[in-house]
Every structure is written in structure tokens, then in C-alpha cells.
Amino acid sequence: MESKEILKQHVAKVATLSNDEFDYFFSHFQPESFKKGQVIISEGAEVKKEYFVLSGCLKSFFVNDDIKMYILQFSMPTWWASDYAALYSQTRATIAIDCISDAEVLSLSNENREKICHELHQAEHFFRWRTNKGYVASQKRLLSFMNNDAKTRYEELLAQYPALYNMVPKHLIASYLGVSRETLSRLYSSSK
Amino acid sequence: MESKEILKQHVAKVATLSNDEFDYFFSHFQPESFKKGQVIISEGAEVKKEYFVLSGCLKSFFVNDDIKMYILQFSMPTWWASDYAALYSQTRATIAIDCISDAEVLSLSNENREKICHELHQAEHFFRWRTNKGYVASQKRLLSFMNNDAKTRYEELLAQYPALYNMVPKHLIASYLGVSRETLSRLYSSSK
DNA sequence: GCGTCTAGGTGATGTAGATCACATTCTGAT
DNA sequence: ATCAGAATGTGATCTACATCACCTAGACGC
């Protein structure tokens, strides 16, 4: 399916746009391709865009002073990714994004998002919905972190994204779960 | 300051509404008062509204099968609270909300929110902004959970909300930090 | 006044998971 | 084909924090 059609179906789930309106909406996006390992947003950089994933897989992550990495999100097709804190408040990136595999995305600049949100009520509606979904997911993950041990979180993740297990190196899964790669290794040798 | 004025100033920070428009916006809210300890949303209940805090302090929390409580958010004046997962998808509450102190709030039903978002583009804009802010805060908290130990999180919390220390019982602060009350007690006997 | 209840402090002990150390693939570049 | 560097597994130790047990000080009713 063509990239325009993918985005169209994604948006149509919550917003009502005529074909002309969608064409206009779509004209604010820009297709971009990245190679496996390529960095899209690096820590400390200016953040100007957000990204809608068409194919491949991105990761959003934070690296602390001890060079330990924590993954906030794996972004699969039809997911969005950016450092939203930096993007909205025009500060430097604290969260980095790069490509786990080759990836096709549609990028949308901060100005263009605000422009189409201003011009099209339904665009604003769509982005409210999308952000709300992210908010709810983030809260759920926070709760899981507080409530569950590593093994439970691991099983939760596999139940939700069975594809990740084969697609993503194990040490990245560990970084997402917030455990060391050694602990993760012991977890699934014990559970299967 | 009158409740209407509090909300007006809060909304005006991001949305441009004429006086008439704001009056209309405001007419969808309902003032409510609660006593200390009173439950606003209980687990398993239907969630029909969200709440804008005018005075006092609410807590949003989750209780697991072992009766352990985890606090997601303390809601101070001009903050919003609800179980947004349940509110948006019309499912039963998994997150409960009650009052740490006597509280005055403005409640907004799910239907009324969607109604004014539909009728007033600027209302939609406001709620997009507010949800984005919550999303960013939630991500930040998630990162802090993954990256920092209990003591660091405790100091972070005090730095951000010095008022909480005297306003809120210590065991609730422990539930927010995700540590046992015993550990919290040892933390601040060691740090001050 | 007295009893009961909740908040809070503190010691002793148990445990999930981190860290360190080293071995074993696997992958990619030359 | 060869070599270097990633990715992974596994044992030994260490540590932050939970849990349990008990104690004290206020708060609130009767």
C-alpha cells in the first residue's frame, strides 16, 4: 500500500476529512528513508519534526550519565515517534531516536502540525486523540513498572508484541524492560 | 478568586476564546465539593467525568491484588484528574481517585468535553495541549523510575513540590515513589 | 480519663536483580 | 577466509529495597 493510503486509513479511524482535506493534510508531510542504525534525533540536537512510521522499526531512548540506555518506545508501522517534550517546548532533545531496521517514515514539522491543526479542526481532533492514546499507554506502562517484577513485564511485552522477540536484539528488549541483559537472559531460560 | 476565573486564566494560557465563547465553554462544567477522604472514582465504577481541581488535593491511584497502592498523581489546584483510559474507552475504572483534603473541583462529563471540542475549535486545541502536557510528564516520570533509585526520586519530588512534604502523609509519598513506607522513612532520616 | 486507630520510626532478615567476569557464538567488513 | 566487534549465555558476588516484627506518639471517640 502506498504511504499516503496508510496515513489516510490511520487518520480516518478518528477524524472525518474529505478527500480534498486529506490531500491538503498530507501535503504537509514529507517522506523520508533511513537505514538500519541511522540516527534520526540525537541527544542535545534541535527537534523540529515528528515521525509517522510506514515500515521498519524505530526506538526512542534515553542514555544516562553512566551510558546506560533506557528504551521508552519501539515504534512500529502506524506509530508516531519524536521527543515530544523537546518538540513542543523548543528545547534540546533529551530523548534520542534511531532505526532498529531500515525504515520508511513520513515526517511532519512542528510548524506544519500546528498549521494544519489551526486550519483543520479535524486535524486538531486527530492529534488530540493520538496524544491521548500515548498518554494512556504511558500511564499503563508506569503502573506496570511500579507493580510488576521483570518477569511479568517481560511476559506482558511478548503478549502484546510477539513480533518483537525475533525482530529486536535481546539487549534492547532488556533496555525496554529496565533490566540488565543478563537478567533478561535468565528470565526466559527459566520460563521456556 | 472565583472558580470561573481560575479556569478562564488556565485555559487562556493556550487557547483564545472570546468572553462569550468562554462563558459557553464554562457552562459545560459543574462545580462539586468533596470532603477529605471522600472517594470520587472507585475501582470498577463507571467513569463519566474528569475533574479540574480548584482547591485541595486529590490522588489518583491503583491498588493491586495484594492491596498495595500505587499513586499515579497528586492533583493540586489547576490540575486535571480522571481515569482517562476508562473515560475515553467507556470501560470500568482501574484507577481510583479520592481526596487527600477537602476539595473544590469543576467536573466535565465525557460527552460535554466531546461536545465543546466539536463545537469550539479552540476547546479542542486546549485539550490537545493539556493531554500533551500530561503525556510528556508521564514519560518523564517513567524515565525517572527506570533511571533513578528511590532516594533520587524522593529528592526530585520534593524539589518539584515542596508543599507536598507537609501536606501529605508520608506513606502516600512512599506510594507515589513506589517504595515501602519503611524505606522512605530511612531515606529522609539519612538525607537530612 | 481510657482504649483504639493511624502514622511513623527502626532493627533483623530475605530476595530480585545489578554488577563483574569470562566464555561462546554470530555478523560484517576487509 | 579471517579478524574484530557485537550479541548472548552463565556463574559468583553484591546491594537496594521489601518484608516482618515491634515500638512510640498523636488523634479521635466515648
XYZ file of C-alpha atoms (C1' of nucleotides) in Angstrom:
444
model
C 0.000 0.000 0.000
C 1.118 3.475 -0.790
C 2.287 5.697 2.052
C -0.497 8.195 1.527
C -3.087 5.474 1.843
C -1.528 4.148 5.062
C -1.731 7.526 6.722
C -5.219 8.109 5.353
C -6.595 4.942 6.850
C -4.835 5.676 10.131
C -6.346 9.151 10.376
C -9.770 8.059 9.166
C -10.193 5.924 12.265
C -10.819 9.051 14.312
C -11.111 12.105 12.075
C -13.511 12.889 9.269
C -11.706 14.528 6.379
C -12.923 14.907 2.794
C -10.530 13.708 0.086
C -9.515 17.279 -0.633
C -8.961 17.997 3.013
C -6.864 14.882 3.411
C -4.798 15.785 0.353
C -4.132 19.126 1.940
C -3.344 17.493 5.292
C -0.998 15.061 3.585
C 0.823 17.807 1.690
C 2.404 18.878 4.970
C 4.214 15.568 5.374
C 7.496 14.599 3.836
C 8.587 11.043 3.027
C 11.992 10.043 4.383
C 14.015 6.823 4.322
C 16.530 5.686 6.882
C 18.981 2.825 7.074
C 19.332 0.404 9.957
C 21.336 2.075 12.709
C 20.815 5.574 11.370
C 20.168 8.279 13.943
C 17.052 10.397 13.471
C 17.206 12.521 16.602
C 20.379 12.647 18.669
C 20.654 13.827 22.251
C 21.190 17.561 22.523
C 20.008 18.243 18.967
C 17.221 20.579 17.953
C 13.990 18.699 17.424
C 11.974 20.026 14.516
C 9.795 17.119 13.439
C 7.805 14.146 14.463
C 7.715 10.894 12.501
C 4.950 8.565 11.371
C 6.360 5.091 10.726
C 5.364 3.398 7.462
C 7.725 0.425 7.601
C 10.554 -0.807 9.793
C 11.077 -0.110 13.457
C 12.467 2.840 15.409
C 13.433 3.116 19.029
C 13.129 6.158 21.299
C 15.631 6.033 24.120
C 17.368 7.895 26.879
C 21.012 7.459 27.828
C 22.055 8.381 31.363
C 25.395 9.594 32.676
C 26.615 6.030 33.158
C 25.935 5.299 29.464
C 23.049 3.083 30.404
C 20.251 3.142 27.862
C 16.538 3.047 28.575
C 14.097 2.492 25.758
C 10.858 4.416 26.011
C 9.204 3.071 22.920
C 9.622 0.817 19.946
C 7.827 2.471 17.022
C 6.327 0.037 14.556
C 4.316 0.914 11.421
C 1.465 3.409 12.028
C 3.109 4.547 15.267
C 4.452 8.022 15.840
C 7.774 8.993 17.330
C 9.558 12.115 18.484
C 10.935 13.758 21.590
C 7.668 15.499 22.322
C 8.978 17.408 25.311
C 11.666 18.981 23.145
C 9.459 19.319 20.080
C 6.687 21.241 21.827
C 8.779 23.446 24.031
C 11.605 24.030 21.555
C 14.287 22.739 23.853
C 17.160 20.373 23.075
C 16.496 16.668 22.774
C 16.951 14.541 25.877
C 15.461 11.551 24.105
C 17.167 10.131 21.047
C 15.645 8.158 18.193
C 17.304 5.771 15.775
C 16.467 2.883 13.476
C 16.451 -0.748 14.528
C 15.873 -1.715 10.904
C 15.672 0.108 7.599
C 12.655 2.369 7.854
C 10.295 4.470 5.792
C 8.606 7.346 7.576
C 6.550 10.439 6.956
C 7.916 13.439 8.780
C 5.855 16.371 9.990
C 7.448 19.541 11.250
C 6.270 21.241 14.407
C 5.153 24.290 12.435
C 3.272 22.220 9.901
C 1.495 20.305 12.633
C 0.402 23.500 14.319
C -0.551 24.959 10.956
C -2.824 22.122 9.916
C -4.227 21.854 13.427
C -5.129 25.521 13.183
C -6.564 25.267 9.681
C -8.405 21.974 10.025
C -10.448 21.346 13.140
C -10.418 17.619 12.334
C -6.624 17.578 12.282
C -6.608 19.051 15.767
C -9.113 16.402 16.756
C -6.928 13.661 15.358
C -3.837 14.826 17.213
C -5.744 15.195 20.455
C -6.860 11.610 20.103
C -3.402 10.362 19.233
C -1.773 12.145 22.141
C -4.398 10.846 24.493
C -3.671 7.319 23.357
C 0.017 7.843 24.031
C -0.739 9.298 27.439
C -2.871 6.363 28.471
C -0.256 3.889 27.217
C 2.488 5.702 29.099
C 0.498 5.652 32.344
C -0.190 1.988 31.906
C 3.477 1.287 31.432
C 4.338 3.346 34.509
C 1.908 1.294 36.560
C 3.341 -1.925 35.218
C 6.758 -0.717 36.274
C 5.647 0.024 39.790
C 3.531 -3.078 40.222
C 5.215 -5.909 38.349
C 8.574 -7.615 38.517
C 10.828 -8.021 35.490
C 9.487 -11.425 34.528
C 5.885 -10.255 34.456
C 6.809 -7.196 32.402
C 8.682 -9.447 30.014
C 5.671 -11.697 29.528
C 3.410 -8.673 29.118
C 5.633 -7.299 26.394
C 5.738 -10.582 24.490
C 1.988 -10.976 24.755
C 1.486 -7.511 23.318
C 4.174 -7.597 20.617
C 5.075 -11.207 19.775
C 6.926 -9.939 16.696
C 9.472 -8.053 18.778
C 11.019 -11.231 20.131
C 12.551 -12.176 16.797
C 12.861 -8.715 15.336
C 14.793 -6.959 18.073
C 18.112 -7.875 19.750
C 17.610 -9.102 23.286
C 19.674 -6.396 24.941
C 17.257 -3.822 23.513
C 14.326 -5.692 24.966
C 16.192 -5.621 28.281
C 16.593 -1.849 27.958
C 12.881 -1.513 27.350
C 12.031 -3.648 30.360
C 14.506 -1.755 32.524
C 16.592 -4.777 33.462
C 20.138 -5.817 32.631
C 20.673 -8.062 29.623
C 21.965 -10.770 31.984
C 18.758 -10.754 33.988
C 16.636 -10.903 30.842
C 18.638 -13.875 29.613
C 17.981 -15.703 32.885
C 14.297 -14.804 32.729
C 13.500 -16.568 29.523
C 15.771 -19.504 30.128
C 13.654 -20.085 33.231
C 10.239 -19.526 31.632
C 10.522 -21.565 28.447
C -10.673 34.149 43.009
C -13.873 32.764 41.658
C -13.845 29.309 40.128
C -14.819 30.593 36.703
C -11.903 32.972 36.715
C -9.445 30.238 37.724
C -10.461 28.068 34.810
C -10.500 31.033 32.452
C -6.941 32.002 33.242
C -5.865 28.383 32.974
C -7.402 27.981 29.529
C -6.271 31.394 28.306
C -2.654 30.284 28.573
C -3.096 28.228 25.419
C -6.467 28.870 23.816
C -8.011 32.063 22.509
C -11.661 32.297 23.461
C -13.862 35.397 23.431
C -15.756 36.115 26.636
C -18.920 34.706 25.127
C -17.137 31.620 23.944
C -15.607 31.087 27.345
C -18.993 31.521 29.012
C -20.330 28.838 26.734
C -17.304 26.633 27.394
C -17.718 27.125 31.135
C -21.431 26.296 31.048
C -20.487 22.662 30.428
C -18.720 22.377 33.766
C -20.302 21.648 37.087
C -18.943 22.736 40.467
C -18.605 19.972 43.042
C -17.279 19.848 46.615
C -15.730 16.875 48.350
C -14.635 16.160 51.895
C -11.269 14.820 52.937
C -11.208 11.079 52.346
C -14.208 11.105 50.029
C -13.999 8.810 47.000
C -14.567 10.406 43.601
C -13.903 7.435 41.347
C -13.735 3.929 42.792
C -12.210 0.917 41.139
C -14.637 -0.921 38.901
C -17.025 2.018 38.672
C -18.220 3.689 35.502
C -16.198 6.782 34.742
C -18.278 9.593 33.339
C -16.330 12.730 34.140
C -12.994 14.361 34.506
C -12.173 16.888 37.215
C -10.426 20.235 37.267
C -9.121 20.981 40.749
C -9.846 24.444 42.185
C -8.668 23.864 45.747
C -7.422 20.978 47.855
C -5.598 17.897 46.675
C -6.719 14.649 45.053
C -4.831 11.451 44.478
C -5.166 9.041 41.547
C -4.098 5.555 42.488
C -4.083 1.922 41.594
C -4.487 -0.925 44.079
C -3.098 -4.326 43.106
C -4.217 -7.794 44.150
C -2.006 -7.692 47.234
C -3.753 -4.489 48.363
C -0.651 -2.487 47.640
C -1.389 1.035 46.469
C 0.495 2.968 43.827
C -0.153 6.659 43.384
C -0.055 7.893 39.826
C -0.658 11.532 40.519
C -1.342 14.078 43.184
C -3.710 16.658 41.695
C -3.254 20.155 43.031
C -5.204 23.280 42.004
C -5.387 23.818 38.212
C -4.532 20.160 37.603
C -6.908 17.701 35.993
C -7.730 14.210 37.142
C -9.627 11.186 35.901
C -9.102 7.625 34.800
C -8.569 8.625 31.203
C -8.273 5.082 29.916
C -11.705 4.280 31.312
C -13.180 7.677 30.480
C -12.266 7.585 26.788
C -12.973 3.964 26.077
C -16.024 3.637 28.314
C -14.599 0.804 30.342
C -14.634 0.307 34.110
C -12.196 2.226 36.258
C -8.906 0.565 37.114
C -7.619 3.772 38.638
C -9.374 5.256 41.646
C -9.445 8.863 42.789
C -10.115 10.276 46.234
C -9.486 13.375 48.297
C -6.420 13.938 50.438
C -8.003 17.126 51.753
C -11.332 18.889 51.349
C -11.546 19.853 47.695
C -13.441 22.048 45.268
C -13.491 20.911 41.667
C -15.177 21.588 38.361
C -16.378 18.409 36.711
C -16.739 17.892 32.982
C -18.522 14.902 31.551
C -17.078 12.915 28.670
C -19.985 13.926 26.443
C -19.654 17.576 27.308
C -15.950 17.528 26.601
C -16.508 15.974 23.207
C -19.366 18.364 22.566
C -17.411 21.540 23.251
C -14.361 20.134 21.451
C -16.581 19.608 18.450
C -18.245 22.989 18.663
C -15.230 25.098 19.553
C -12.011 24.532 17.694
C -10.129 26.342 20.473
C -11.506 23.941 23.060
C -10.117 21.050 21.056
C -6.852 22.916 20.880
C -6.795 23.409 24.612
C -7.417 19.745 25.369
C -4.801 18.650 22.869
C -2.299 20.848 24.671
C -3.325 19.651 28.102
C -3.136 15.994 27.127
C 0.246 16.539 25.555
C 1.494 18.053 28.768
C 0.272 15.050 30.710
C 1.892 12.705 28.214
C 5.251 14.416 28.487
C 5.059 14.423 32.297
C 4.167 10.748 32.353
C 7.101 9.853 30.111
C 9.413 11.874 32.270
C 8.222 10.061 35.346
C 8.649 6.697 33.633
C 12.230 7.594 32.805
C 12.895 8.688 36.341
C 11.588 5.334 37.513
C 13.867 3.412 35.233
C 16.928 5.554 35.767
C 16.911 6.700 39.383
C 16.923 4.992 42.733
C 14.352 5.732 45.414
C 16.407 8.435 47.092
C 16.894 10.413 43.893
C 13.203 10.165 43.053
C 12.390 11.364 46.539
C 14.612 14.411 46.177
C 13.175 15.111 42.725
C 9.661 15.051 44.104
C 10.485 17.412 46.957
C 12.266 19.785 44.595
C 9.222 19.899 42.334
C 6.516 20.024 45.006
C 7.978 21.270 48.293
C 4.430 21.767 49.589
C 3.669 18.054 49.439
C 6.092 17.223 52.206
C 3.934 18.853 54.875
C 0.583 18.448 53.188
C 0.567 14.743 52.516
C 1.102 11.793 54.898
C 4.466 10.109 54.365
C 3.045 6.733 53.446
C 1.290 8.348 50.489
C 4.529 9.886 49.334
C 6.040 6.398 49.577
C 3.227 5.046 47.385
C 3.940 7.736 44.832
C 7.642 6.952 44.819
C 6.978 3.228 44.584
C 8.832 2.312 47.772
C 7.675 0.958 51.104
C 6.955 3.450 53.887
C 9.832 1.927 55.863
C 12.303 2.631 53.097
C 11.055 6.189 52.682
C 11.458 6.774 56.386
C 15.076 5.584 56.215
C 15.687 7.742 53.151
C 14.997 11.055 54.743
C 16.472 10.202 58.077
C 19.691 9.668 56.146
C 19.493 12.746 53.918
C 18.532 15.454 56.412
C -9.723 9.810 81.845
C -9.072 5.468 78.860
C -8.888 2.481 74.766
C -8.365 2.174 69.798
C -6.583 3.560 65.396
C -3.443 5.596 62.264
C 1.113 7.498 61.242
C 5.567 6.781 61.660
C 10.237 5.063 63.121
C 13.799 1.299 63.411
C 16.129 -3.348 63.693
C 16.770 -8.064 61.529
C 16.484 -10.781 57.654
C 15.261 -12.202 52.838
C 15.450 -11.525 47.765
C 15.195 -9.666 42.966
C 18.070 -8.039 40.174
C 22.692 -5.375 39.326
C 27.377 -5.926 38.516
C 31.604 -8.263 37.356
C 33.971 -11.790 34.977
C 34.521 -14.838 31.416
C 33.079 -17.994 27.657
C 30.638 -18.639 23.267
C 28.609 -17.695 19.196
C 27.210 -14.719 15.307
C 27.839 -10.871 11.945
C 30.102 -7.857 8.939
C 33.947 -5.722 6.961
C 38.240 -6.254 4.634
C 38.840 -16.832 4.829
C 39.967 -14.053 8.608
C 39.521 -10.969 12.197
C 37.008 -7.574 15.198
C 33.233 -6.418 17.259
C 28.663 -7.158 18.566
C 25.182 -10.255 20.801
C 24.291 -13.745 24.064
C 24.722 -17.130 27.967
C 26.094 -18.310 32.748
C 28.368 -18.394 37.317
C 29.726 -15.649 41.603
C 29.078 -11.849 44.313
C 26.967 -7.515 45.922
C 23.185 -4.240 47.128
C 18.942 -1.647 47.316
C 14.920 -2.406 48.817
C 10.914 -5.387 50.606
C 9.105 -7.712 54.332
C 8.313 -8.829 59.047
C 8.334 -7.586 63.724
C 7.954 -4.478 67.180
C 7.797 0.139 69.256
C 6.267 5.120 70.114
C 3.481 9.220 69.530
C -0.616 11.592 68.271
C -5.556 11.820 67.110
C -10.317 10.785 67.927
C -14.181 8.856 70.030
C -16.646 7.500 74.279
